[in-house]
Amino acid sequence: MSERSIEARKKQLMKMFQRVIDPLGYKFNPDNELVDFIMEQEVKLEREAGAPFCPCQALPERREDRMKLVCPCIPYHRKHFDAMKACWCQLYVHKDITDTSQLEQIPITELE
Ligand code: SF4
């Protein structure tokens, strides 16, 4: 896969994802380097595994469970991510977040 095709797909996916996350109250993390890195992993996963799966979580065996990790997976993990004000990978953050250094991953078990 050429660098150019990775970049082009990254841009396409980001446009599509923006339309999904906006009404959910999320935006892309202001850390462009992080966004760039995660999006590149997603493009590679899409080529290898058939969908832009979450690069930060292990892919479950069952297809039904895997589909819950197609980015943006926010609708499936809304309560969890809203509590963290970010998705698990921090690719997306709540719209009101300006300082991402305060964000932290909270295991779902700590919220139950
Ligand atoms: S945790 Fe974030 S980056 Fe990972 S799939 Fe879900 S929304 Fe995408």
Short mmCIF file of C-alpha atoms and ligand atoms in Angstrom, two decimals:
data_model
loop_
_atom_site.label_atom_id
_atom_site.label_comp_id
_atom_site.label_asym_id
_atom_site.label_seq_id
_atom_site.Cartn_x
_atom_site.Cartn_y
_atom_site.Cartn_z
CA MET A 1 0.00 0.00 0.00
CA SER A 2 1.57 3.29 -1.05
CA GLU A 3 1.94 6.24 1.28
CA ARG A 4 -0.31 8.21 -1.06
CA SER A 5 -3.14 5.71 -0.96
CA ILE A 6 -2.94 5.52 2.84
CA GLU A 7 -3.22 9.31 3.03
CA ALA A 8 -6.15 9.42 0.60
CA ARG A 9 -8.08 6.72 2.47
CA LYS A 10 -7.32 8.42 5.79
CA LYS A 11 -8.89 11.63 4.52
CA GLN A 12 -11.96 9.81 3.18
CA LEU A 13 -12.52 7.96 6.43
CA MET A 14 -12.06 11.12 8.50
CA LYS A 15 -14.73 12.87 6.45
CA MET A 16 -17.13 9.98 6.95
CA PHE A 17 -16.33 9.66 10.65
CA GLN A 18 -16.81 13.39 11.20
CA ARG A 19 -20.42 13.08 10.06
CA VAL A 20 -21.01 10.31 12.61
CA ILE A 21 -19.25 11.79 15.64
CA ASP A 22 -20.52 15.35 15.32
CA PRO A 23 -24.15 14.63 16.26
CA LEU A 24 -22.89 12.41 19.09
CA GLY A 25 -21.13 15.41 20.68
CA TYR A 26 -17.58 14.34 19.83
CA LYS A 27 -14.77 15.84 17.77
CA PHE A 28 -11.36 14.61 16.63
CA ASN A 29 -8.68 14.90 19.29
CA PRO A 30 -6.86 18.26 18.85
CA ASP A 31 -3.57 16.32 18.95
CA ASN A 32 -3.04 15.96 15.20
CA GLU A 33 -0.11 13.61 15.58
CA LEU A 34 -2.19 11.17 17.59
CA VAL A 35 -5.06 11.37 15.10
CA ASP A 36 -2.68 10.81 12.23
CA PHE A 37 -1.15 7.75 13.88
CA ILE A 38 -4.47 6.13 14.84
CA MET A 39 -6.04 6.80 11.44
CA GLU A 40 -3.07 5.21 9.72
CA GLN A 41 -3.51 2.08 11.84
CA GLU A 42 -7.21 2.00 10.95
CA VAL A 43 -6.52 2.23 7.23
CA LYS A 44 -4.11 -0.69 7.55
CA LEU A 45 -6.62 -2.71 9.56
CA GLU A 46 -9.29 -2.00 6.97
CA ARG A 47 -7.03 -3.45 4.28
CA GLU A 48 -6.04 -6.46 6.37
CA ALA A 49 -9.23 -7.27 8.26
CA GLY A 50 -11.98 -5.75 6.10
CA ALA A 51 -13.09 -2.79 8.22
CA PRO A 52 -11.50 0.15 10.05
CA PHE A 53 -11.43 -1.67 13.36
CA CYS A 54 -10.26 -0.13 16.59
CA PRO A 55 -6.47 -0.24 16.67
CA CYS A 56 -6.33 -0.01 20.48
CA GLN A 57 -8.39 -3.06 21.36
CA ALA A 58 -7.98 -6.76 20.68
CA LEU A 59 -10.35 -8.05 18.03
CA PRO A 60 -12.83 -10.60 19.39
CA GLU A 61 -13.36 -13.90 17.62
CA ARG A 62 -17.10 -13.55 17.09
CA ARG A 63 -18.10 -11.40 14.12
CA GLU A 64 -20.95 -9.87 16.10
CA ASP A 65 -18.52 -8.67 18.77
CA ARG A 66 -15.97 -7.49 16.21
CA MET A 67 -18.54 -5.27 14.52
CA LYS A 68 -18.87 -3.37 17.79
CA LEU A 69 -15.25 -2.32 17.34
CA VAL A 70 -15.60 -0.73 13.92
CA CYS A 71 -14.64 2.92 14.26
CA PRO A 72 -16.36 5.07 15.43
CA CYS A 73 -17.61 2.59 18.02
CA ILE A 74 -19.05 5.35 20.24
CA PRO A 75 -22.73 4.27 19.93
CA TYR A 76 -21.88 0.85 21.40
CA HIS A 77 -19.86 2.24 24.30
CA ARG A 78 -21.60 5.53 24.85
CA LYS A 79 -21.92 5.40 28.63
CA HIS A 80 -18.30 4.35 29.07
CA PHE A 81 -16.86 6.94 26.68
CA ASP A 82 -19.07 9.74 27.97
CA ALA A 83 -17.69 9.06 31.45
CA MET A 84 -14.11 9.38 30.09
CA LYS A 85 -15.07 12.30 27.81
CA ALA A 86 -13.20 10.45 25.09
CA CYS A 87 -13.27 7.17 23.22
CA TRP A 88 -10.95 4.41 24.39
CA CYS A 89 -8.15 5.35 21.94
CA GLN A 90 -8.77 9.09 22.46
CA LEU A 91 -9.15 9.51 18.72
CA TYR A 92 -12.35 11.34 19.60
CA VAL A 93 -12.99 13.59 22.56
CA HIS A 94 -16.01 15.47 23.81
CA LYS A 95 -16.48 18.76 21.98
CA ASP A 96 -15.82 20.79 25.14
CA ILE A 97 -12.37 19.24 25.71
CA THR A 98 -9.47 21.61 25.04
CA ASP A 99 -6.86 20.17 27.40
CA THR A 100 -6.39 16.49 26.57
CA SER A 101 -3.73 15.98 29.26
CA GLN A 102 -6.53 15.56 31.81
CA LEU A 103 -8.07 12.63 29.95
CA GLU A 104 -7.55 9.12 31.20
CA GLN A 105 -8.66 5.63 30.31
CA ILE A 106 -11.11 4.26 32.88
CA PRO A 107 -11.75 0.53 32.65
CA ILE A 108 -15.47 -0.20 32.24
CA THR A 109 -15.31 -2.38 35.36
CA GLU A 110 -14.63 0.76 37.42
CA LEU A 111 -17.84 2.34 36.21
CA GLU A 112 -20.14 -0.57 36.91
S1 SF4 B 1 -12.21 3.42 20.72
FE1 SF4 B 1 -12.16 5.25 19.45
S2 SF4 B 1 -10.67 4.86 17.85
FE2 SF4 B 1 -11.20 2.90 18.78
S3 SF4 B 1 -12.86 2.20 17.43
FE3 SF4 B 1 -13.78 3.20 19.16
S4 SF4 B 1 -14.13 5.25 18.43
FE4 SF4 B 1 -12.64 4.35 17.07
#
